[in-house]
Coordinates of C-alpha atoms in Angstrom, one line a residue:
Chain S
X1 CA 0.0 0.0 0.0
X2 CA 1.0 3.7 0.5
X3 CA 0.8 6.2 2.9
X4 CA -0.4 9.6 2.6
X5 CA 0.5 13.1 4.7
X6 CA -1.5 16.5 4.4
X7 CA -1.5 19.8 5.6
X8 CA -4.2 22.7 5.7
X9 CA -3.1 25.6 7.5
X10 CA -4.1 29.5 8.2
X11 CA -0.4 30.7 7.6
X12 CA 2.2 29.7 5.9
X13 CA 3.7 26.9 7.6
X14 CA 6.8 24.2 6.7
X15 CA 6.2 20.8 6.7
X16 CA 9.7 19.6 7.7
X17 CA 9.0 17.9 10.9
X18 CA 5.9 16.0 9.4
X19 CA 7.7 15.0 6.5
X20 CA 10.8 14.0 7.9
X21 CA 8.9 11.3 10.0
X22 CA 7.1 9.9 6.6
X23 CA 10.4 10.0 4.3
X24 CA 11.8 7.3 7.3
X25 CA 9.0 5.4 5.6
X26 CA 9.6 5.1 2.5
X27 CA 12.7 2.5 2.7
X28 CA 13.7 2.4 6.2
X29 CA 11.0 2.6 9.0
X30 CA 8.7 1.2 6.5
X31 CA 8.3 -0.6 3.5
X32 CA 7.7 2.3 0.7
X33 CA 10.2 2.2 -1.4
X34 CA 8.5 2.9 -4.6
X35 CA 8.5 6.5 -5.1
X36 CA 7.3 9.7 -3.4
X37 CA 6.1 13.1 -4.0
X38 CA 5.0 15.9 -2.3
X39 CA 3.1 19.0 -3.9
X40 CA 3.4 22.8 -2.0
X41 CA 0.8 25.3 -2.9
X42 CA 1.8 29.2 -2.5
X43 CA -0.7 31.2 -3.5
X44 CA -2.7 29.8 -6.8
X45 CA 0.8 27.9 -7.5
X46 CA 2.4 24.7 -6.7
X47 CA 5.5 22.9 -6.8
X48 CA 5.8 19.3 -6.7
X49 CA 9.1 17.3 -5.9
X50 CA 8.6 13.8 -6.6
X51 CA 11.0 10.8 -7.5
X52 CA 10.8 7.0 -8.2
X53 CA 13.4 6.1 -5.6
X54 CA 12.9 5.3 -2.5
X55 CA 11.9 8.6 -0.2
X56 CA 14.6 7.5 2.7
X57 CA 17.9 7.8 0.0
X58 CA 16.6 10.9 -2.1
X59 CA 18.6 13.9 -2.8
X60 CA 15.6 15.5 -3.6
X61 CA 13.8 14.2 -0.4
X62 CA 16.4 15.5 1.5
X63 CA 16.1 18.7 0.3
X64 CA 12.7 19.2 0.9
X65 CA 13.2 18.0 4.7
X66 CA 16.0 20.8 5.1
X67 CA 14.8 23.5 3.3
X68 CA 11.4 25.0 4.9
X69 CA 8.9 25.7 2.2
X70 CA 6.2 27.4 3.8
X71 CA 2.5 26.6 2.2
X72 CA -0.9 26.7 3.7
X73 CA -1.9 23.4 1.7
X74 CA 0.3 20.3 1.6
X75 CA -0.1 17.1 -0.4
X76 CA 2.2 14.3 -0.5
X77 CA 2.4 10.6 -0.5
X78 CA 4.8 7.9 -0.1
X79 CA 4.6 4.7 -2.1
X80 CA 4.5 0.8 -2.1
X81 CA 3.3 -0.3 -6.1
X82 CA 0.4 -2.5 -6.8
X83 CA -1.2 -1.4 -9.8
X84 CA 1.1 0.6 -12.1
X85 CA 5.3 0.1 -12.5
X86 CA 7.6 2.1 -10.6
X87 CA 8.1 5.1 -12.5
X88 CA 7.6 8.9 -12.6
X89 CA 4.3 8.8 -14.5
X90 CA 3.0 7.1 -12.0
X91 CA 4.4 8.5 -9.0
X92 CA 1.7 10.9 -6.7
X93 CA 0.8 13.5 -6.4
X94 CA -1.3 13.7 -9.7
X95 CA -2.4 17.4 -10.9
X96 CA -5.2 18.7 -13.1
X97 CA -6.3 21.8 -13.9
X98 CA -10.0 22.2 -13.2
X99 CA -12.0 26.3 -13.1
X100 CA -8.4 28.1 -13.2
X101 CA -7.1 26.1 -10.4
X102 CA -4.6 23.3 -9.8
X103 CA -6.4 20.0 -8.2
X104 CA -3.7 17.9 -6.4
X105 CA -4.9 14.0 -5.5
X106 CA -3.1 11.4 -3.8
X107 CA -4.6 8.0 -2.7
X108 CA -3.6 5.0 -0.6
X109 CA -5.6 1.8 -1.6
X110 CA -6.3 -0.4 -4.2
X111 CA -8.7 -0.9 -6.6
X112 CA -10.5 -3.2 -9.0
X113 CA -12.6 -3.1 -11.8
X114 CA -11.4 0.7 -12.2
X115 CA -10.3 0.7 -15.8
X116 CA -13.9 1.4 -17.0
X117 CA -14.4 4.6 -15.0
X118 CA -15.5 7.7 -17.6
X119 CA -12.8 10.2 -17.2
X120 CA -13.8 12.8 -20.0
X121 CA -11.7 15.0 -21.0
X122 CA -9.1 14.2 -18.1
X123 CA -7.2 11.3 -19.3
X124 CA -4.6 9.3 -17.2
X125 CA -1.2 9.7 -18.4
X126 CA 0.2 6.3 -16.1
X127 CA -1.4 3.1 -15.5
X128 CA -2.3 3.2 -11.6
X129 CA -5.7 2.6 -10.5
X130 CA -5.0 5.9 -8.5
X131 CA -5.1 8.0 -11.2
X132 CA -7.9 6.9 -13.2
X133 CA -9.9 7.0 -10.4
X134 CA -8.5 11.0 -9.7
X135 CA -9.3 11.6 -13.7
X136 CA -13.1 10.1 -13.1
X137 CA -13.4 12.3 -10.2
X138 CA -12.2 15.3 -11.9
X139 CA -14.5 14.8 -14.7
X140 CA -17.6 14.0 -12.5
X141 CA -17.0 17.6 -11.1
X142 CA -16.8 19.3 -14.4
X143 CA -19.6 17.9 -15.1
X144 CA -22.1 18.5 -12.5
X145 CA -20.3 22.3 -12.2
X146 CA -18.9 23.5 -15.6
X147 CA -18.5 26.6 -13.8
X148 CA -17.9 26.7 -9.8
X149 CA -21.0 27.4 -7.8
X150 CA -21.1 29.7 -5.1
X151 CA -21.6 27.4 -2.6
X152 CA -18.6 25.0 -2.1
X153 CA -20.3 22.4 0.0
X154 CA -22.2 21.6 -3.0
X155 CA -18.8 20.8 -4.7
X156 CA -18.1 18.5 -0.9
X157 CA -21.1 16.3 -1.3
X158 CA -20.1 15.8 -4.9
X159 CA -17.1 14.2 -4.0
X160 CA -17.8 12.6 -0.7
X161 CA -20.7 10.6 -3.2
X162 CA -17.9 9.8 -5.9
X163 CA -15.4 8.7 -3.1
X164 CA -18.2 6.2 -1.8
X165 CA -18.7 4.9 -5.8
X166 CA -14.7 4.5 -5.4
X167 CA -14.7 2.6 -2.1
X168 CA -17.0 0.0 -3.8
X169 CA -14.1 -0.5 -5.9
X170 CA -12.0 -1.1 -2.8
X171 CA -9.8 0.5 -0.4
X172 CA -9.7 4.1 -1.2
X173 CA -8.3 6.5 1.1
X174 CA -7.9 10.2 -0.4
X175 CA -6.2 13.4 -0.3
X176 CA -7.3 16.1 -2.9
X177 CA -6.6 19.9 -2.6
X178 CA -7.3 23.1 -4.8
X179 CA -4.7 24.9 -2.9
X180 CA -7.7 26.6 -0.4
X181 CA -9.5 23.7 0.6
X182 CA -8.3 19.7 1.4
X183 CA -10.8 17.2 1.1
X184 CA -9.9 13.5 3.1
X185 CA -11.7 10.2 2.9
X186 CA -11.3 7.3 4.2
X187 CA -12.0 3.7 4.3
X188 CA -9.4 1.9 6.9
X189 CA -6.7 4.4 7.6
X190 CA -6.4 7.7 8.2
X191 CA -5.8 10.1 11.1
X192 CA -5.7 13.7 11.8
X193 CA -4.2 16.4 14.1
X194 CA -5.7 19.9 14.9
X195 CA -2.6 22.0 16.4
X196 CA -3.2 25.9 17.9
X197 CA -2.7 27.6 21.0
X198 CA -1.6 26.6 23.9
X199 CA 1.3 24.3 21.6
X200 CA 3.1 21.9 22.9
X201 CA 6.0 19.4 21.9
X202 CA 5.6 16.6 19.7
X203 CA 8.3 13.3 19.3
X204 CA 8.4 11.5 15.6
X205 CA 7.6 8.0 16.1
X206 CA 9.7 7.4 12.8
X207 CA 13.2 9.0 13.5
X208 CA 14.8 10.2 16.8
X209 CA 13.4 14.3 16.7
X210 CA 11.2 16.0 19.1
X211 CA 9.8 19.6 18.6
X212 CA 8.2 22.6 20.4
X213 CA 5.4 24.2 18.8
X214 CA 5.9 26.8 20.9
X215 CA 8.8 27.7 19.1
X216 CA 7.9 27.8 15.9
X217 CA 4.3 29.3 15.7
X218 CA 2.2 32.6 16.9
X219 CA -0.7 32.4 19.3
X220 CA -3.0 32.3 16.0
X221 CA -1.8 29.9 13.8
X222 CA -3.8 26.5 13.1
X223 CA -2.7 23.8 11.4
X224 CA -4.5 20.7 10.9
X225 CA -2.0 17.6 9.6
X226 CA -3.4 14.7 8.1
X227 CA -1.7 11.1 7.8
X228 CA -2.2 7.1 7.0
X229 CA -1.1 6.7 10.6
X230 CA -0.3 8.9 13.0
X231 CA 3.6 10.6 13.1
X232 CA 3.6 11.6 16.7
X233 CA 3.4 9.4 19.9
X234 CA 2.8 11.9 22.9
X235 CA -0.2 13.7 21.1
X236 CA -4.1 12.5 20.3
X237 CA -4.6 12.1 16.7
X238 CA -8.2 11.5 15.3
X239 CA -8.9 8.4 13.2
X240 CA -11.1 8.8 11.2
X241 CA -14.4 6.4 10.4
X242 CA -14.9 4.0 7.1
X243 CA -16.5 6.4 5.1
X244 CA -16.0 9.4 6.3
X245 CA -15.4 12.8 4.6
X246 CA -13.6 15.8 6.3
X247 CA -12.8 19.1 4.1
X248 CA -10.1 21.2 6.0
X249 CA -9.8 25.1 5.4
X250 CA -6.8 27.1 6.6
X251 CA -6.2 24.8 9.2
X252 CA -10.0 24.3 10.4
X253 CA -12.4 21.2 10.0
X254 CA -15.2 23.1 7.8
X255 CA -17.2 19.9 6.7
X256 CA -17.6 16.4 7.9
X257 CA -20.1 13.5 6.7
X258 CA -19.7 11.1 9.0
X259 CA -21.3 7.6 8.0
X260 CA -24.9 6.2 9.9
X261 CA -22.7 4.6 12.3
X262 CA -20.4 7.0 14.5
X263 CA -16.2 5.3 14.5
X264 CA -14.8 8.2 15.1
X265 CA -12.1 7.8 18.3
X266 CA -9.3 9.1 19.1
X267 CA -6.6 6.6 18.1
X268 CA -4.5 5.8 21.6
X269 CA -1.1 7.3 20.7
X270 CA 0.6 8.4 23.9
Chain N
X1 CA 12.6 39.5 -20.8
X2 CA 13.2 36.2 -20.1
X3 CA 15.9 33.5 -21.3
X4 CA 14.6 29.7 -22.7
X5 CA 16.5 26.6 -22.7
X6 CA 15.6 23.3 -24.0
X7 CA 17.2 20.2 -24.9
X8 CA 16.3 17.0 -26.5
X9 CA 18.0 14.1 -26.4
X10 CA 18.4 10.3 -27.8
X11 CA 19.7 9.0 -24.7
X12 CA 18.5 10.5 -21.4
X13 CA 20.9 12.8 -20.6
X14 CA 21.4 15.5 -18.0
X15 CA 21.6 19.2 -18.6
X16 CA 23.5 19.9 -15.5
X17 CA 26.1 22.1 -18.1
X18 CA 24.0 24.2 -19.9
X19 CA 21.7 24.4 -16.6
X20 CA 25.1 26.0 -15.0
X21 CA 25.3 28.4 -17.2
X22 CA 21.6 30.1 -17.8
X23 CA 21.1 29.7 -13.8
X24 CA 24.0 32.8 -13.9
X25 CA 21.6 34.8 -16.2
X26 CA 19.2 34.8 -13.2
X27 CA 20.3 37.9 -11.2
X28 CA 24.6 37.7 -11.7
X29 CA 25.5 38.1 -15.5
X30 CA 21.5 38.6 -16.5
X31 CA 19.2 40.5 -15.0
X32 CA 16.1 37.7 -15.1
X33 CA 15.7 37.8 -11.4
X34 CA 12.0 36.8 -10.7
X35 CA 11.7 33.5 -10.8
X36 CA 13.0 30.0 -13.1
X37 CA 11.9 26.8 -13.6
X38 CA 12.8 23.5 -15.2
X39 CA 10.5 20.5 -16.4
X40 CA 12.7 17.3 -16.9
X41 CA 10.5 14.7 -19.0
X42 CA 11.2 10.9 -18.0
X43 CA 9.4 8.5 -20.0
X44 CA 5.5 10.2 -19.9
X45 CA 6.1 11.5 -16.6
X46 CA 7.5 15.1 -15.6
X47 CA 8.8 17.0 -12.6
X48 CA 9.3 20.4 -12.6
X49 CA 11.8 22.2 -10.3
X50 CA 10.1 26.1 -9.8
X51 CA 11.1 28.8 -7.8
X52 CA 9.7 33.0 -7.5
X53 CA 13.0 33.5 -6.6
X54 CA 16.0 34.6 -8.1
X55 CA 18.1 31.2 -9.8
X56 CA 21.1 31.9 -9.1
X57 CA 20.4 32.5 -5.3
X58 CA 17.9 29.3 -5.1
X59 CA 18.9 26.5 -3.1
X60 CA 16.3 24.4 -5.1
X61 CA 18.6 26.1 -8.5
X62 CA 21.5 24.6 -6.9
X63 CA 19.8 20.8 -6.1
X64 CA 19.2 20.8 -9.8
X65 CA 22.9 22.1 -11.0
X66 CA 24.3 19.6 -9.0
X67 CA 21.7 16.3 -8.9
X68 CA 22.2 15.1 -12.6
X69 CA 18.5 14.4 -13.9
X70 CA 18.5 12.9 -17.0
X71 CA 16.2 13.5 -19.1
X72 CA 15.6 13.2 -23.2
X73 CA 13.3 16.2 -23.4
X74 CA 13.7 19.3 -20.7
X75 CA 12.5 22.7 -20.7
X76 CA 13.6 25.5 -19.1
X77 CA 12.8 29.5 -18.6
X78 CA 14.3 32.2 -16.3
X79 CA 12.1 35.1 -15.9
X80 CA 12.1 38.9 -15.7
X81 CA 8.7 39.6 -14.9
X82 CA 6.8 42.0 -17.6
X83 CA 3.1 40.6 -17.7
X84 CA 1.9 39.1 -14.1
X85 CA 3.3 39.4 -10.8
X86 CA 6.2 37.8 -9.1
X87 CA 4.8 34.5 -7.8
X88 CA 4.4 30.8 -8.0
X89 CA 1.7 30.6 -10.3
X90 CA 3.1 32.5 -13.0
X91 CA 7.1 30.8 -13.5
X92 CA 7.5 29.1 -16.2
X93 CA 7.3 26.5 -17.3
X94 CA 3.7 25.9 -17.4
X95 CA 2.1 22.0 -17.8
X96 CA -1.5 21.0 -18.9
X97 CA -3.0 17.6 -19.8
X98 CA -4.1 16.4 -23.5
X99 CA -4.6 13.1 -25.3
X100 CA -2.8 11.7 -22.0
X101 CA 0.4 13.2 -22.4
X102 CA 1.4 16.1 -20.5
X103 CA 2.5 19.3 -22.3
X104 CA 5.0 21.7 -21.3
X105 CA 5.5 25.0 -22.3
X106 CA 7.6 28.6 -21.6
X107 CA 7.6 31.5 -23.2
X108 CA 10.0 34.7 -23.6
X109 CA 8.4 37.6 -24.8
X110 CA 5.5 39.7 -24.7
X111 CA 2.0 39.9 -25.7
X112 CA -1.0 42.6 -26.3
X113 CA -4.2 42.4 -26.9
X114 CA -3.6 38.7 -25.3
X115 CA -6.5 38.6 -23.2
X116 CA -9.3 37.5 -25.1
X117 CA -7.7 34.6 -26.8
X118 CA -10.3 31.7 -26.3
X119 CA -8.9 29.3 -24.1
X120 CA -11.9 26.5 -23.7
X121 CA -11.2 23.8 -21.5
X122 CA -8.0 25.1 -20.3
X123 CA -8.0 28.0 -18.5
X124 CA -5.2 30.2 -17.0
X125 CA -4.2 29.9 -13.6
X126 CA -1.6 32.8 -12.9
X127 CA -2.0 35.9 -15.0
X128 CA 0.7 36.2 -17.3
X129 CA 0.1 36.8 -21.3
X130 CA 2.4 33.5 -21.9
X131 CA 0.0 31.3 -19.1
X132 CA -2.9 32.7 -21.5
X133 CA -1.0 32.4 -24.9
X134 CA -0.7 28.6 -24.0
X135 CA -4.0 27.4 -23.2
X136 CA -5.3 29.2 -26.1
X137 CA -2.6 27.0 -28.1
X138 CA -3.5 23.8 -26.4
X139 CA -7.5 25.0 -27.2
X140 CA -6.1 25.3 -30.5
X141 CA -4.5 22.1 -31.0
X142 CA -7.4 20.0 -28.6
X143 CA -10.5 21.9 -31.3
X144 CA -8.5 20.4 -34.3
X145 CA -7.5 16.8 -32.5
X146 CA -10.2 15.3 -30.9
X147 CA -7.4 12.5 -31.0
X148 CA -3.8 12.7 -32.1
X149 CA -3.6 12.1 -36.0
X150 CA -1.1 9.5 -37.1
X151 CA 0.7 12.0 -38.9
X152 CA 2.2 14.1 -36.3
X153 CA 3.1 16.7 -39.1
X154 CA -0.3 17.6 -39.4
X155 CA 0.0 19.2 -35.4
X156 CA 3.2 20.6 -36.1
X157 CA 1.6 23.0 -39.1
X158 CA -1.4 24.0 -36.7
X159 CA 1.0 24.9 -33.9
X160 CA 3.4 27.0 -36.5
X161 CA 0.2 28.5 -37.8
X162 CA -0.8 29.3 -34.5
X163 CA 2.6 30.7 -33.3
X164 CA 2.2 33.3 -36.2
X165 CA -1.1 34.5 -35.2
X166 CA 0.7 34.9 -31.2
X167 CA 3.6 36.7 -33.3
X168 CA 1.2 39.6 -34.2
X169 CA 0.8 39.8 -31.1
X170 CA 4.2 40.7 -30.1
X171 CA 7.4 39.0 -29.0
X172 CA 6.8 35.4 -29.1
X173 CA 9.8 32.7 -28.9
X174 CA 8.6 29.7 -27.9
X175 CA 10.0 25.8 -26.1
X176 CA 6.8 23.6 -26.3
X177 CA 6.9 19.6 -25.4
X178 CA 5.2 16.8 -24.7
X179 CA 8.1 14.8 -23.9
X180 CA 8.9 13.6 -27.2
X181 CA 8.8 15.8 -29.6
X182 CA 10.6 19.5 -28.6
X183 CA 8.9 22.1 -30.9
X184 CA 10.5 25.6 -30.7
X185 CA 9.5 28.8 -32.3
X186 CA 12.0 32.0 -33.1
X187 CA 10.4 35.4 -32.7
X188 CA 13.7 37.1 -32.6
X189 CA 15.9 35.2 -29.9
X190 CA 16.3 31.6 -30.8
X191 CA 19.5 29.2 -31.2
X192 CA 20.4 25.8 -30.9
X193 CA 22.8 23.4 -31.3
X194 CA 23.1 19.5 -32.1
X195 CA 26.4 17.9 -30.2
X196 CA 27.1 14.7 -31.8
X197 CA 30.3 12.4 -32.4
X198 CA 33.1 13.5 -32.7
X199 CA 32.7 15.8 -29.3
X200 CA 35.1 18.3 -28.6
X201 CA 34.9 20.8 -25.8
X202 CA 33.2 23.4 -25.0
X203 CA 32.8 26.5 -22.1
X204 CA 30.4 28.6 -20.9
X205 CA 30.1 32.0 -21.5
X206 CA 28.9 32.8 -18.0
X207 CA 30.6 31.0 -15.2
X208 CA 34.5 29.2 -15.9
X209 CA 33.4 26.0 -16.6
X210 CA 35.1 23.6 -19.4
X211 CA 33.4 20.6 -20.5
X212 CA 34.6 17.7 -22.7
X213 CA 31.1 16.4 -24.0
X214 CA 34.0 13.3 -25.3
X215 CA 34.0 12.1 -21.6
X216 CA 30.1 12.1 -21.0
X217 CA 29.3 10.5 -23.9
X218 CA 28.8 7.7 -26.0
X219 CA 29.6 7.7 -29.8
X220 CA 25.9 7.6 -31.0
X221 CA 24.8 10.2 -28.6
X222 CA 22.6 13.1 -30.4
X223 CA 21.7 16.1 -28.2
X224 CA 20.2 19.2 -29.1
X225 CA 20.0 22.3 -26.8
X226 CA 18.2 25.5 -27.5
X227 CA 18.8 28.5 -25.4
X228 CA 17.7 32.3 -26.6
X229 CA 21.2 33.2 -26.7
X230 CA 24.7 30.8 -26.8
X231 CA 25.7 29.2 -23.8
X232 CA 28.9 28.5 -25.0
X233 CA 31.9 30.8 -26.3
X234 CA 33.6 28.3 -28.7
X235 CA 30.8 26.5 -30.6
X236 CA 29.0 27.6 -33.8
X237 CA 25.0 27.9 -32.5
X238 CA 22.5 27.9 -35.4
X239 CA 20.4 31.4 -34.9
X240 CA 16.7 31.2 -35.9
X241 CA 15.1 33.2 -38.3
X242 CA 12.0 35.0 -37.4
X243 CA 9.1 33.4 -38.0
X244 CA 11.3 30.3 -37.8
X245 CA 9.7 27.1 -36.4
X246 CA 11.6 23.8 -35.6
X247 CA 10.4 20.3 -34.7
X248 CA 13.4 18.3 -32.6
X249 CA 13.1 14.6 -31.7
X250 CA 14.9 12.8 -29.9
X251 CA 18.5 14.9 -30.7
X252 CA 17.5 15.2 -34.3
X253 CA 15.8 18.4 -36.3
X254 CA 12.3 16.5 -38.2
X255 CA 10.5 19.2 -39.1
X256 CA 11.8 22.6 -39.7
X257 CA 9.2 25.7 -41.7
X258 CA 11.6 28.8 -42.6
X259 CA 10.1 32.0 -43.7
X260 CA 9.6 33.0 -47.0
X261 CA 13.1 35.1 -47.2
X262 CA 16.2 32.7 -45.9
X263 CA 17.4 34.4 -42.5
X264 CA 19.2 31.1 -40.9
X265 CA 22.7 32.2 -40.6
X266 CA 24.4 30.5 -37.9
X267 CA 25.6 32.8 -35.3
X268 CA 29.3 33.4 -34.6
X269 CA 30.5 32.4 -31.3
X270 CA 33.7 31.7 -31.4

């Protein structure tokens, strides 16, 4: 499988400590050694780093760890192949443009019976079930909005049904951004963390480095961090339910569909 | 203005050299100091180093100068902002989606009267007249391909064709790719060279740096770069006409449309 690490947050903030815990992942802590990417919005822009090789040896990896590039929407995912070879083309995060704006998808699952899905005008450029399921979703957007309505939760119930039609298909757990809002589903695994004030210190489970919040943020910021399993082990991450949909904004939880029956705990992390 | 490079390539092969050399242009020996980028094709997959900032103070600049990426089709564009504002969304290159292949695209020059080019399906993100001029020329190509014809000749003429209509519009030199083919347009600032057995050596214009091509290469190597002006102070760079379009593949020139009167002296650079 794969696993997958988001941010959403009201200022600018680096992803370094986050990511340095995942990139352990990818070839040493953990089996994903197929590839990783990660995709920074600043402003309407983006910049994605991504490589084939295995996150834990990457030059390029490395760089992104050491060099603080501050975003308020993060996207990035680490890989173990099933469908799809190892190689660039198919290595996450996938963009499209959609309205004006850059769409940025990652997924951790797999799925069957995919190859059929409609993608319209957004075709798939690599083989991975991942992507053709990103193009479908794209396109079922355009569709139903050819222009983006005024309301935006029309645009979250959209795609919490779509990511429901993909979890038929199997295990489909999501990251997708415009660069304003992230939108998360899940089916078995994942977890999110809601930091502000008072901040406190946080310890990577993944590689010997504790930090303070404190240190690094004002009284006002928020950020919200999103992963396949949590990254800290002294602080209470939510996990969230089979089924469940949660759009983040700036750093706050804006929209939530929860399924009939509540899962949501706190995983026990301390 | 801005400053283009490109390269293609029969064997992947990294562009760490010429790279050197235009990454000087961006705020030490040229005054393009808001922003570059660089889009290295491998197999149909991309990545694309980017940065608001000036190259030749970028730590990401430096990852790429030193990191050899290689790559048989790359584009590349330093930027001294006239159109659009100094941010992400607007360096160059730019990337879009079409018959599953990803396009590429930078620009040195500038437009008027840009705005109300009819960009259908893909619409600008940033607000430069080059973000625009391209997704009108993808429009272009997508309204007169549904699919990609088997004669790839038959894009090439539309995109000439449409490269005029941007000419009237003002300065427009042109990289374009889609990871195969490298198509390049001369408005006024336009040259390229072919390096192919037997290599010699050659040096930069803009930092002391020496290169025997003989030592990094095989003997059926073919590589083609394409810069807006030399990189090098003791090779003989073809200079393009304008009005000039050329088609590269994979090292070689395929498909080449001069002007009515003959303008393609080469350049002297010795």
């Amino acid at each position: 499988m794969c696993e997958l690490l988001g941010m959403s947050a009201n200022v600018p903030t680096d992803i370094c400590f986050s990511f340095t815990g995942l990139m352990q992942r990818g070839g040493r802590t953990g089996p994903h050694a197929d590839g990783w990417g990660i995709t920074f919005y600043e402003g309407k822009g983006f910049r994605t780093f991504k490589d084939p090789k295995p996150s834990c040896h990457s030059k390029i990896a490395e760089l992104v760890q050491q060099y603080p590039i501050k975003s308020c929407a993060v996207i990035s995912h680490i890989r173990q192949a099933n469908r799809g070879g190892v190689c660039l083309e198919n290595t996450h995060p996938f963009t499209r443009e959609l309205w004006g704006r850059y769409w940025t998808f990652a997924h951790n699952g797999q799925l069957t019976g995919y190859e059929n899905l409609e993608a319209g005008r957004f075709q798939s450029v690599g083989d991975t079930d991942s992507e053709i399921a990103f193009c479908w979703l794209m396109n079922q957007i355009d569709s139903k909005f050819p222009q983006p309505p005024e309301d935006w939760s029309q645009i979250f119930e959209v795609v919490a049904e779509c990511c429901d039609e993909l979890r038929k298909l199997g295990v489909y757990n999501m990251l997708l951004s415009d660069g304003e809002f992230v939108l998360t589903y899940c089916t078995n695994n994942l977890h999110w963390i809601t930091r502000r004030a008072p901040f406190g210190k946080a310890s990577l489970i993944d590689e010997d480095v504790t930090i303070d919040f404190q240190q690094e943020t004002t009284p006002n910021d928020v950020v919200t961090v999103i992963a396949t399993q949590p990254l800290t082990n002294d602080e209470r991450w939510h996990k969230m339910a089979t089924g469940e949909f949660a759009v983040f904004h700036y750093g706050e939880l804006i929209n939530k569909r929860v399924p009939d029956i509540p899962q949501d705990l706190p995983s026990s992390a301390s």
